[in-house]
Amino acid sequence: MMINTHEVENQVPPREGVDEYSSNAPLVEAVERWGRPEAAAALRETGQLVGTAAFQHDAERANTHSPTLQTHDRWGRRVDEVEYDDAYHRILGAAVSAGAHTSAWADPGGGANVERAAAFSLFAQVEPGHACPVSMTHAAVPTLALAASGLRNEWMPRLLSRAYDAGLGGGGAKASALVGMAMTEKQGGSDVRANTTRAEATGADDGWGREFALTGHKWFCSAPMSDAFLVLAQAPGGLSCFFVPRVLPDGSRNAFRIQRLKDKLGNRSNASSEIELAGTSAWLVGEEGRGVAAIVPMVTRTRLDCVIGTAAGMRQSVAEAAWHVRHRSAFGSLLVDQPAMAAVVAELALESEAATLTSMRLARAYDDDADAAEQAFRRLATAVSKYWVCKRGPGHAYEALECLGGNGYTETFPLARRYREQPLLAIWEGSGNVIALDVLRVLAREPEAFEAFFDEVGAASGEHAGFDLELAEAQSVVREISADVAGSAARARELTERLALVLQASLLIQYSPGEVADAFVRTRLEGAGGMLYGALPPGVDTAALLARA
């Protein structure tokens, strides 16, 4: 006979049926400020979708039923296909349908990138793995614009389409497409100039431009199920950028050998692979020998998406933690009513709001109405934010996970998955030192970017003495390093961190409630509080911060 030992009590109900957009005050305010009025309705619809139990179940399933590689069909023919669970395709199809990939290019204008960033953030908040091909497709557009007109005219409409077709098709069979990238090799990593993949001209020059045959190995190729890839290889004229379709114009498969899938710490729903190129057909994009210049626009925008994706992860972490403490009791009262726990969640919300505001302000700087000063600002601010926000992500996820206690450490709750996900965005598209050294390169080559940055940040001057002091110190460090940029590599991280903190503080002072800005300045700039989350100094309005969660 079944014995019922007890009734389950004091367990937190599922966080389902939530409008993830409308419940995210900092995101709503940012879209109202920098987006277009008509964006709100579509974003509410997306927020409601990703908040459903069905979407969350798909997110869990896509990560527990990992992609598998099929190198050959049953008759021994090479196919090199990656199979995904249907849940992954449903998520990816929903994101594409909502324009989370290329809507800012298809419908440009002031605020377009903010709206696209908000949609991207909402999907990535619940399932981050699919965001990789979504981001790369968005970022590929400006690089593809450098291709020959025939290639550009055939493929650009596919990238801008909101249709989703999971299969590979050629000869005009597909109306939509996803585009990935394959740059790094075993011997080089971030140093792409060390690449050895060879590009040999075939002599053909059709409507797609100059054709080459590529031979070599790529150590990381993300989302290998994509329809095409942007690849760096050594041509006779130097390192160059090439467009590599999976299916050739005549409908035959290109030589694109997927050797194995990477066994990653996280990002389980998204496949990453090693590939061999063996006489692979490719078409030149941009000028021969100028491959880095051609791929930089793509890299820059994927770096921005690393910031947006990390901020999305912080939002998930805060939302789950806040939900838990508002429904769970311990020692006679709700956790949210206990000062120690309230302080932790409040400071997690503070960090999340700073990241959200930073990501949306950066997205606005990428709109096509950006003037020269705005473009200079984004050149520096993107690198600065990519370094800082993405490095803050893992620690933030851990602290939120701990708020759930033992449940947080189990794979049946989403924060264990988030904890394994956040480090990826600090590594992808340039790990810490690569990004910090890029900031130094900007200082050496584009001093006008620092002028634009401090003009933007300085708009918050006069509101907080602590901010004004830190801003002056950051400017002083810039002057010191400017005297010897080449000899200042050891100070690259110090410089980048200072710039990131004054940028976030400035944005919060200008646009967030006073209680939020005051807490940030006191804890991040003035040194009040502690080294870990929850050690807030006296006088911080914890209730106001919690309300933002």
XYZ file of C-alpha atoms in Angstrom:
549
model
C 0.000 0.000 0.000
C 1.137 3.553 -0.778
C 2.002 5.538 2.323
C 1.687 9.319 2.077
C 4.377 10.611 4.443
C 3.538 14.296 4.084
C 1.968 17.005 1.987
C 4.466 19.110 0.036
C 4.447 22.614 1.471
C 6.645 25.672 1.243
C 7.917 24.835 -2.241
C 8.052 27.685 -4.727
C 5.469 27.512 -7.531
C 6.757 27.379 -11.116
C 7.638 30.770 -12.541
C 5.339 30.431 -15.534
C 2.825 32.626 -17.313
C 4.947 35.718 -16.749
C 5.274 38.539 -19.282
C 9.068 38.715 -19.237
C 9.069 42.043 -21.036
C 6.504 44.006 -19.035
C 7.887 42.693 -15.741
C 11.403 43.948 -16.580
C 11.204 47.646 -15.633
C 14.749 48.649 -16.724
C 14.239 47.042 -20.148
C 10.810 48.617 -20.670
C 12.169 52.046 -19.722
C 15.146 51.668 -22.066
C 12.935 50.735 -25.018
C 10.591 53.647 -24.271
C 13.604 55.969 -24.149
C 15.618 54.773 -27.155
C 13.259 52.620 -29.199
C 10.193 53.419 -31.277
C 6.679 53.627 -29.757
C 5.333 50.819 -31.918
C 7.910 48.350 -30.557
C 6.180 47.730 -27.236
C 3.321 45.568 -28.514
C 5.579 43.075 -30.299
C 7.965 42.923 -27.346
C 5.089 42.236 -24.944
C 4.021 39.393 -27.225
C 7.555 38.002 -27.170
C 7.756 38.465 -23.410
C 4.559 36.482 -22.953
C 5.784 33.734 -25.277
C 9.115 33.147 -23.545
C 7.371 33.211 -20.173
C 5.110 30.278 -20.989
C 5.582 26.837 -19.497
C 5.837 25.382 -23.006
C 8.728 27.646 -24.020
C 10.576 26.979 -20.775
C 10.083 23.245 -21.278
C 11.526 23.546 -24.777
C 14.514 25.408 -23.345
C 15.157 22.623 -20.866
C 14.677 19.926 -23.475
C 16.989 21.590 -25.989
C 19.751 21.567 -23.374
C 19.187 18.021 -22.119
C 18.854 16.520 -25.615
C 22.125 17.766 -27.041
C 22.880 17.979 -30.777
C 24.427 14.906 -32.403
C 26.721 14.649 -35.410
C 25.900 12.454 -38.385
C 28.972 12.328 -40.607
C 27.596 9.727 -43.058
C 24.239 8.461 -44.196
C 23.307 4.768 -44.008
C 24.917 4.081 -47.405
C 28.257 5.573 -46.390
C 27.892 8.863 -48.193
C 29.334 11.890 -46.375
C 26.544 14.228 -45.190
C 28.082 16.160 -42.251
C 24.819 17.103 -40.617
C 24.047 18.009 -37.032
C 20.728 16.816 -35.663
C 18.915 18.853 -33.024
C 15.911 18.151 -30.889
C 12.684 19.613 -32.250
C 12.552 21.893 -29.195
C 15.653 23.692 -30.417
C 14.091 24.284 -33.815
C 10.908 25.629 -32.224
C 12.928 28.113 -30.170
C 15.117 29.166 -33.067
C 12.123 29.489 -35.360
C 10.316 31.694 -32.828
C 13.352 33.973 -32.448
C 13.720 34.364 -36.210
C 9.981 34.985 -36.615
C 10.196 37.764 -34.015
C 13.099 39.404 -35.840
C 15.615 38.794 -33.066
C 18.192 38.157 -35.785
C 18.097 40.833 -38.493
C 15.078 43.088 -37.904
C 17.339 46.111 -37.352
C 18.643 45.719 -40.910
C 15.276 44.906 -42.482
C 13.505 47.842 -40.810
C 16.234 50.401 -40.035
C 15.894 53.747 -38.328
C 16.423 55.386 -34.961
C 15.702 52.801 -32.279
C 15.754 49.771 -34.588
C 18.767 48.195 -32.903
C 17.265 48.796 -29.464
C 14.110 46.928 -30.446
C 16.098 44.097 -31.988
C 18.350 43.943 -28.904
C 15.321 43.758 -26.612
C 13.820 40.876 -28.607
C 17.179 39.100 -28.688
C 17.490 39.600 -24.926
C 14.071 38.131 -24.163
C 14.758 34.925 -26.066
C 18.305 34.626 -24.707
C 17.031 35.133 -21.163
C 15.291 31.759 -21.260
C 17.369 29.772 -23.784
C 20.810 31.212 -24.568
C 22.267 28.521 -26.846
C 20.145 29.339 -29.903
C 21.277 32.961 -29.609
C 24.613 32.032 -31.211
C 23.316 31.554 -34.789
C 20.809 34.359 -34.277
C 23.633 36.728 -33.320
C 25.983 35.623 -36.081
C 23.299 36.044 -38.740
C 22.591 39.577 -37.524
C 26.292 40.392 -37.421
C 27.036 38.896 -40.857
C 24.950 41.483 -42.700
C 27.541 44.324 -42.864
C 30.287 41.905 -43.899
C 28.122 40.286 -46.572
C 27.461 43.786 -47.905
C 31.112 43.766 -49.071
C 30.540 40.746 -51.347
C 29.998 40.852 -55.100
C 26.541 42.008 -56.128
C 25.382 38.602 -57.352
C 26.221 36.919 -54.049
C 24.859 39.792 -52.041
C 21.598 39.998 -53.974
C 20.955 36.261 -53.681
C 21.824 35.816 -50.005
C 20.922 39.084 -48.296
C 17.132 38.580 -48.635
C 17.558 35.144 -47.048
C 19.291 36.634 -44.017
C 16.592 39.288 -43.630
C 13.733 36.788 -43.928
C 11.648 35.953 -40.870
C 10.952 32.466 -42.159
C 12.812 29.524 -40.649
C 13.780 26.363 -42.483
C 15.879 23.865 -40.547
C 17.038 21.908 -43.583
C 19.936 22.541 -45.940
C 18.906 23.552 -49.433
C 20.621 24.959 -52.472
C 19.938 26.251 -55.934
C 17.478 28.822 -54.585
C 15.473 26.178 -52.713
C 15.596 28.082 -49.411
C 14.006 31.462 -48.874
C 15.812 32.017 -45.567
C 19.268 31.369 -44.171
C 21.410 31.462 -41.064
C 25.079 32.425 -41.324
C 27.904 31.416 -38.993
C 31.622 32.054 -38.826
C 34.790 29.966 -38.677
C 37.925 31.915 -37.847
C 40.083 30.328 -35.155
C 42.574 27.530 -35.684
C 44.548 25.281 -33.341
C 47.773 27.201 -33.534
C 46.355 30.709 -33.311
C 43.155 31.068 -31.328
C 42.457 34.797 -31.160
C 45.578 35.446 -33.223
C 43.854 34.872 -36.562
C 46.878 36.110 -38.497
C 48.537 32.815 -37.502
C 45.910 30.916 -39.509
C 47.255 28.454 -42.073
C 44.099 27.552 -44.001
C 44.975 28.134 -47.681
C 42.836 29.812 -50.303
C 43.740 29.068 -53.917
C 42.065 30.947 -56.745
C 40.165 28.685 -59.135
C 40.156 31.241 -61.934
C 36.359 31.441 -61.912
C 34.738 34.856 -61.551
C 30.996 34.501 -61.788
C 28.145 36.598 -60.426
C 29.214 35.708 -56.904
C 32.687 37.159 -57.460
C 36.087 35.485 -57.395
C 35.964 31.822 -56.463
C 38.627 30.107 -54.348
C 39.245 26.596 -53.026
C 39.959 26.426 -49.274
C 42.080 23.766 -47.580
C 42.625 23.683 -43.834
C 41.220 23.033 -40.369
C 39.097 25.255 -38.137
C 39.269 24.579 -34.399
C 35.978 26.299 -33.551
C 33.017 26.570 -35.874
C 29.827 27.484 -34.051
C 26.359 26.445 -35.194
C 27.603 24.139 -37.981
C 24.046 23.500 -39.163
C 24.000 27.041 -40.615
C 23.509 27.575 -44.328
C 26.750 29.465 -44.890
C 29.845 30.695 -43.079
C 32.260 33.584 -43.175
C 35.763 32.119 -43.054
C 39.269 33.570 -42.844
C 42.005 31.968 -44.942
C 45.422 32.826 -46.369
C 45.135 33.852 -50.013
C 48.124 34.791 -52.182
C 47.464 38.418 -51.282
C 47.255 37.729 -47.540
C 44.613 36.854 -44.946
C 41.218 37.228 -46.611
C 37.534 36.739 -45.864
C 35.448 34.189 -47.756
C 31.810 33.193 -48.033
C 31.378 29.419 -47.760
C 27.882 27.982 -48.491
C 27.014 24.512 -47.272
C 25.153 23.830 -50.517
C 26.511 25.004 -53.866
C 24.446 26.830 -56.505
C 23.894 23.596 -58.438
C 22.369 21.924 -55.374
C 25.366 19.726 -54.512
C 26.974 19.675 -51.065
C 30.109 21.730 -50.541
C 33.159 20.046 -48.980
C 32.518 20.953 -45.347
C 33.740 18.115 -43.136
C 32.507 18.271 -39.547
C 35.128 16.296 -37.623
C 33.551 16.316 -34.178
C 31.357 18.379 -31.866
C 32.948 20.113 -28.902
C 32.103 18.761 -25.449
C 31.469 22.106 -23.745
C 30.966 23.175 -20.148
C 27.658 24.784 -21.070
C 25.900 26.084 -24.171
C 24.655 22.536 -24.630
C 21.759 23.258 -26.966
C 24.109 24.854 -29.488
C 26.628 22.746 -31.380
C 30.221 23.908 -31.765
C 32.525 21.904 -33.980
C 35.867 21.312 -35.597
C 35.769 21.294 -39.379
C 38.034 20.355 -42.265
C 37.976 22.304 -45.503
C 39.204 20.171 -48.397
C 39.080 22.020 -51.684
C 35.984 23.772 -50.363
C 34.345 26.261 -52.718
C 34.423 29.794 -51.355
C 33.880 33.302 -52.683
C 35.961 36.337 -51.748
C 34.277 38.963 -49.558
C 35.919 42.364 -49.593
C 39.476 42.871 -50.788
C 42.055 40.107 -50.940
C 44.497 40.526 -48.060
C 41.993 42.605 -46.050
C 40.173 39.758 -44.328
C 40.386 41.198 -40.838
C 38.958 44.514 -41.991
C 36.103 42.654 -43.690
C 35.238 40.530 -40.654
C 35.591 43.290 -38.022
C 32.024 44.620 -38.480
C 30.723 41.112 -37.780
C 32.964 40.657 -34.746
C 31.981 44.057 -33.353
C 28.290 43.244 -33.466
C 28.727 39.791 -31.977
C 30.677 41.445 -29.158
C 27.705 43.707 -28.578
C 25.478 40.630 -28.463
C 27.780 39.130 -25.826
C 26.932 42.151 -23.666
C 23.222 41.855 -24.427
C 23.260 38.100 -23.824
C 25.055 38.451 -20.494
C 22.578 41.127 -19.392
C 19.775 38.750 -20.402
C 21.342 36.044 -18.251
C 21.587 38.435 -15.323
C 17.916 39.220 -15.738
C 17.018 35.528 -15.643
C 19.143 35.078 -12.532
C 17.536 38.013 -10.732
C 14.017 37.069 -11.784
C 14.406 33.490 -10.566
C 16.042 34.560 -7.294
C 13.440 37.239 -6.608
C 10.611 34.815 -7.379
C 12.085 32.246 -5.010
C 12.557 34.562 -2.045
C 9.055 35.988 -2.436
C 7.503 32.517 -2.216
C 9.786 30.608 0.151
C 9.646 30.825 3.944
C 12.369 29.957 6.429
C 12.715 30.514 10.145
C 9.237 31.946 10.443
C 9.041 34.450 7.573
C 9.380 34.850 3.834
C 12.981 35.009 2.692
C 12.402 38.388 1.054
C 11.455 39.809 4.446
C 14.753 38.759 5.972
C 17.301 41.599 5.702
C 20.313 39.457 4.790
C 18.555 37.793 1.857
C 16.858 40.998 0.782
C 20.257 42.692 0.535
C 21.637 39.933 -1.701
C 18.751 40.013 -4.162
C 18.707 43.810 -4.135
C 22.347 43.993 -5.136
C 21.857 41.327 -7.799
C 19.081 43.526 -9.200
C 21.418 46.529 -9.114
C 24.045 44.695 -11.169
C 21.405 43.481 -13.604
C 19.960 46.938 -14.153
C 23.407 48.399 -14.831
C 24.079 45.689 -17.435
C 20.663 46.080 -19.080
C 20.997 49.852 -19.342
C 24.508 49.538 -20.753
C 23.481 47.016 -23.398
C 20.499 49.048 -24.580
C 22.442 52.323 -24.711
C 25.097 50.585 -26.796
C 22.465 49.146 -29.121
C 21.117 52.657 -29.742
C 24.606 53.731 -30.829
C 24.461 51.181 -33.672
C 21.402 52.672 -35.374
C 21.891 54.051 -38.856
C 21.278 57.624 -37.688
C 24.397 57.537 -35.471
C 26.652 60.519 -36.164
C 30.461 60.486 -36.098
C 30.628 61.105 -32.340
C 28.161 58.300 -31.637
C 30.136 55.914 -33.838
C 33.344 56.849 -32.028
C 31.623 56.310 -28.674
C 30.419 52.833 -29.607
C 33.864 51.815 -30.862
C 35.280 52.210 -27.366
C 32.182 51.542 -25.264
C 31.496 48.178 -26.928
C 34.934 46.827 -26.012
C 34.768 48.286 -22.512
C 31.323 46.823 -21.860
C 32.151 43.467 -23.421
C 35.052 43.122 -20.993
C 33.253 44.220 -17.830
C 29.649 43.052 -18.178
C 30.631 39.611 -19.465
C 33.168 39.118 -16.676
C 30.560 40.023 -14.070
C 28.144 37.420 -15.431
C 29.491 34.190 -13.873
C 29.746 35.528 -10.320
C 26.305 37.070 -10.608
C 24.822 33.751 -11.772
C 26.445 31.894 -8.892
C 25.091 34.236 -6.221
C 21.581 34.028 -7.687
C 21.853 30.242 -7.811
C 22.721 30.165 -4.111
C 19.530 32.091 -3.323
C 17.635 28.944 -4.367
C 19.683 26.757 -2.044
C 20.004 23.121 -3.064
C 17.351 23.534 -5.758
C 19.582 26.051 -7.521
C 22.342 23.463 -7.810
C 20.147 20.940 -9.585
C 19.709 20.715 -13.354
C 15.915 20.734 -13.057
C 16.050 24.441 -12.176
C 17.340 26.920 -14.808
C 20.089 28.639 -12.813
C 22.470 25.669 -12.887
C 22.280 25.892 -16.663
C 22.763 29.663 -16.508
C 25.800 29.311 -14.255
C 27.477 27.107 -16.861
C 26.442 29.429 -19.667
C 27.704 32.813 -18.490
C 31.482 32.160 -18.807
C 31.068 31.525 -22.535
C 30.170 35.120 -23.288
C 33.322 36.355 -21.554
C 35.379 34.083 -23.843
C 33.522 34.233 -27.156
C 34.645 37.023 -29.509
C 37.672 37.899 -27.412
C 38.493 36.915 -23.851
C 39.505 39.419 -21.198
C 43.040 40.289 -22.240
C 42.156 40.446 -25.932
C 39.402 42.972 -25.215
C 41.411 45.037 -22.740
C 44.299 45.283 -25.197
C 41.811 46.346 -27.857
C 40.916 49.270 -25.597
C 44.595 50.247 -25.596
C 44.665 50.029 -29.384
C 41.729 52.416 -29.563
C 43.629 54.827 -27.344
C 46.651 54.658 -29.648
C 44.799 54.874 -32.955
C 41.471 56.583 -32.295
C 41.817 59.141 -29.493
C 38.597 60.740 -30.724
C 36.770 57.661 -29.376
C 37.924 58.568 -25.866
C 36.784 62.149 -26.391
C 33.342 60.936 -27.467
C 33.227 58.475 -24.563
C 33.985 61.098 -21.929
C 31.556 63.552 -23.534
C 28.829 60.936 -23.130
C 29.833 59.871 -19.632
C 30.377 63.451 -18.495
C 26.692 64.228 -18.985
C 26.144 62.851 -15.459
C 28.654 65.186 -13.794
C 27.561 67.246 -10.826
C 25.065 64.766 -9.373
C 27.353 62.626 -7.192
C 30.674 63.666 -5.714
C 31.863 60.053 -5.785
C 31.117 59.794 -9.497
C 32.821 63.088 -10.287
C 35.952 61.963 -8.457
C 36.070 58.587 -10.213
C 35.495 60.235 -13.588
C 38.428 62.579 -12.982
C 40.617 59.644 -11.931
C 39.659 57.661 -15.040
C 40.598 60.626 -17.221
C 43.882 60.934 -15.347
C 44.678 57.251 -16.000
C 43.954 57.773 -19.691
C 46.403 60.687 -19.790
C 49.083 58.647 -18.025
C 48.714 55.692 -20.361
C 48.541 57.930 -23.432
C 52.139 58.950 -22.754
C 53.280 55.346 -23.321
C 50.517 53.186 -24.786
C 52.928 50.539 -26.039
C 54.435 50.087 -22.569
C 51.114 50.053 -20.713
C 49.799 46.567 -21.495
C 49.916 45.629 -17.799
C 47.458 48.452 -17.081
C 44.982 47.523 -19.810
C 42.570 45.809 -17.423
C 42.766 48.627 -14.879
C 41.919 51.157 -17.571
C 39.055 49.090 -18.986
C 37.519 48.487 -15.576
C 37.598 52.171 -14.671
C 35.971 53.110 -17.957
C 33.275 50.480 -17.540
C 32.344 51.597 -14.050
C 32.079 55.292 -14.913
C 30.004 54.405 -17.996
C 27.545 52.334 -15.975
C 27.391 54.883 -13.178
C 26.759 57.691 -15.647
C 23.893 55.817 -17.305
C 22.279 54.968 -13.975
C 22.599 58.556 -12.744
C 21.006 59.876 -15.930
C 18.228 57.361 -16.409
C 17.485 55.197 -13.344
C 15.749 56.114 -10.079
C 17.951 58.045 -7.672
C 18.030 55.186 -5.160
C 19.510 52.877 -7.797
C 22.170 55.326 -8.945
C 23.115 56.187 -5.356
C 23.563 52.511 -4.458
C 25.750 51.911 -7.508
C 28.006 54.904 -6.885
C 28.425 54.041 -3.214
C 29.169 50.350 -3.730
C 31.076 50.404 -7.036
C 32.876 53.745 -7.002
C 33.191 54.836 -3.385
C 34.077 51.402 -2.011
C 31.278 51.202 0.537
C 29.928 47.739 1.250
C 31.805 44.515 0.656
C 33.541 42.411 -1.965
C 30.577 40.036 -2.409
C 26.890 40.567 -3.102
C 24.683 41.538 -0.192
C 27.171 43.506 1.923
C 25.375 46.789 1.319
C 26.333 49.864 3.360
C 23.853 51.553 5.691
C 21.433 53.895 3.992
C 20.999 51.957 0.740
C 17.300 51.727 -0.116
C 17.027 47.956 -0.357
C 13.259 48.063 -0.862
C 13.626 50.327 -3.900
C 16.196 47.996 -5.437
C 14.011 44.958 -4.779
C 11.087 46.656 -6.463
C 13.180 46.816 -9.647
C 13.656 43.024 -9.479
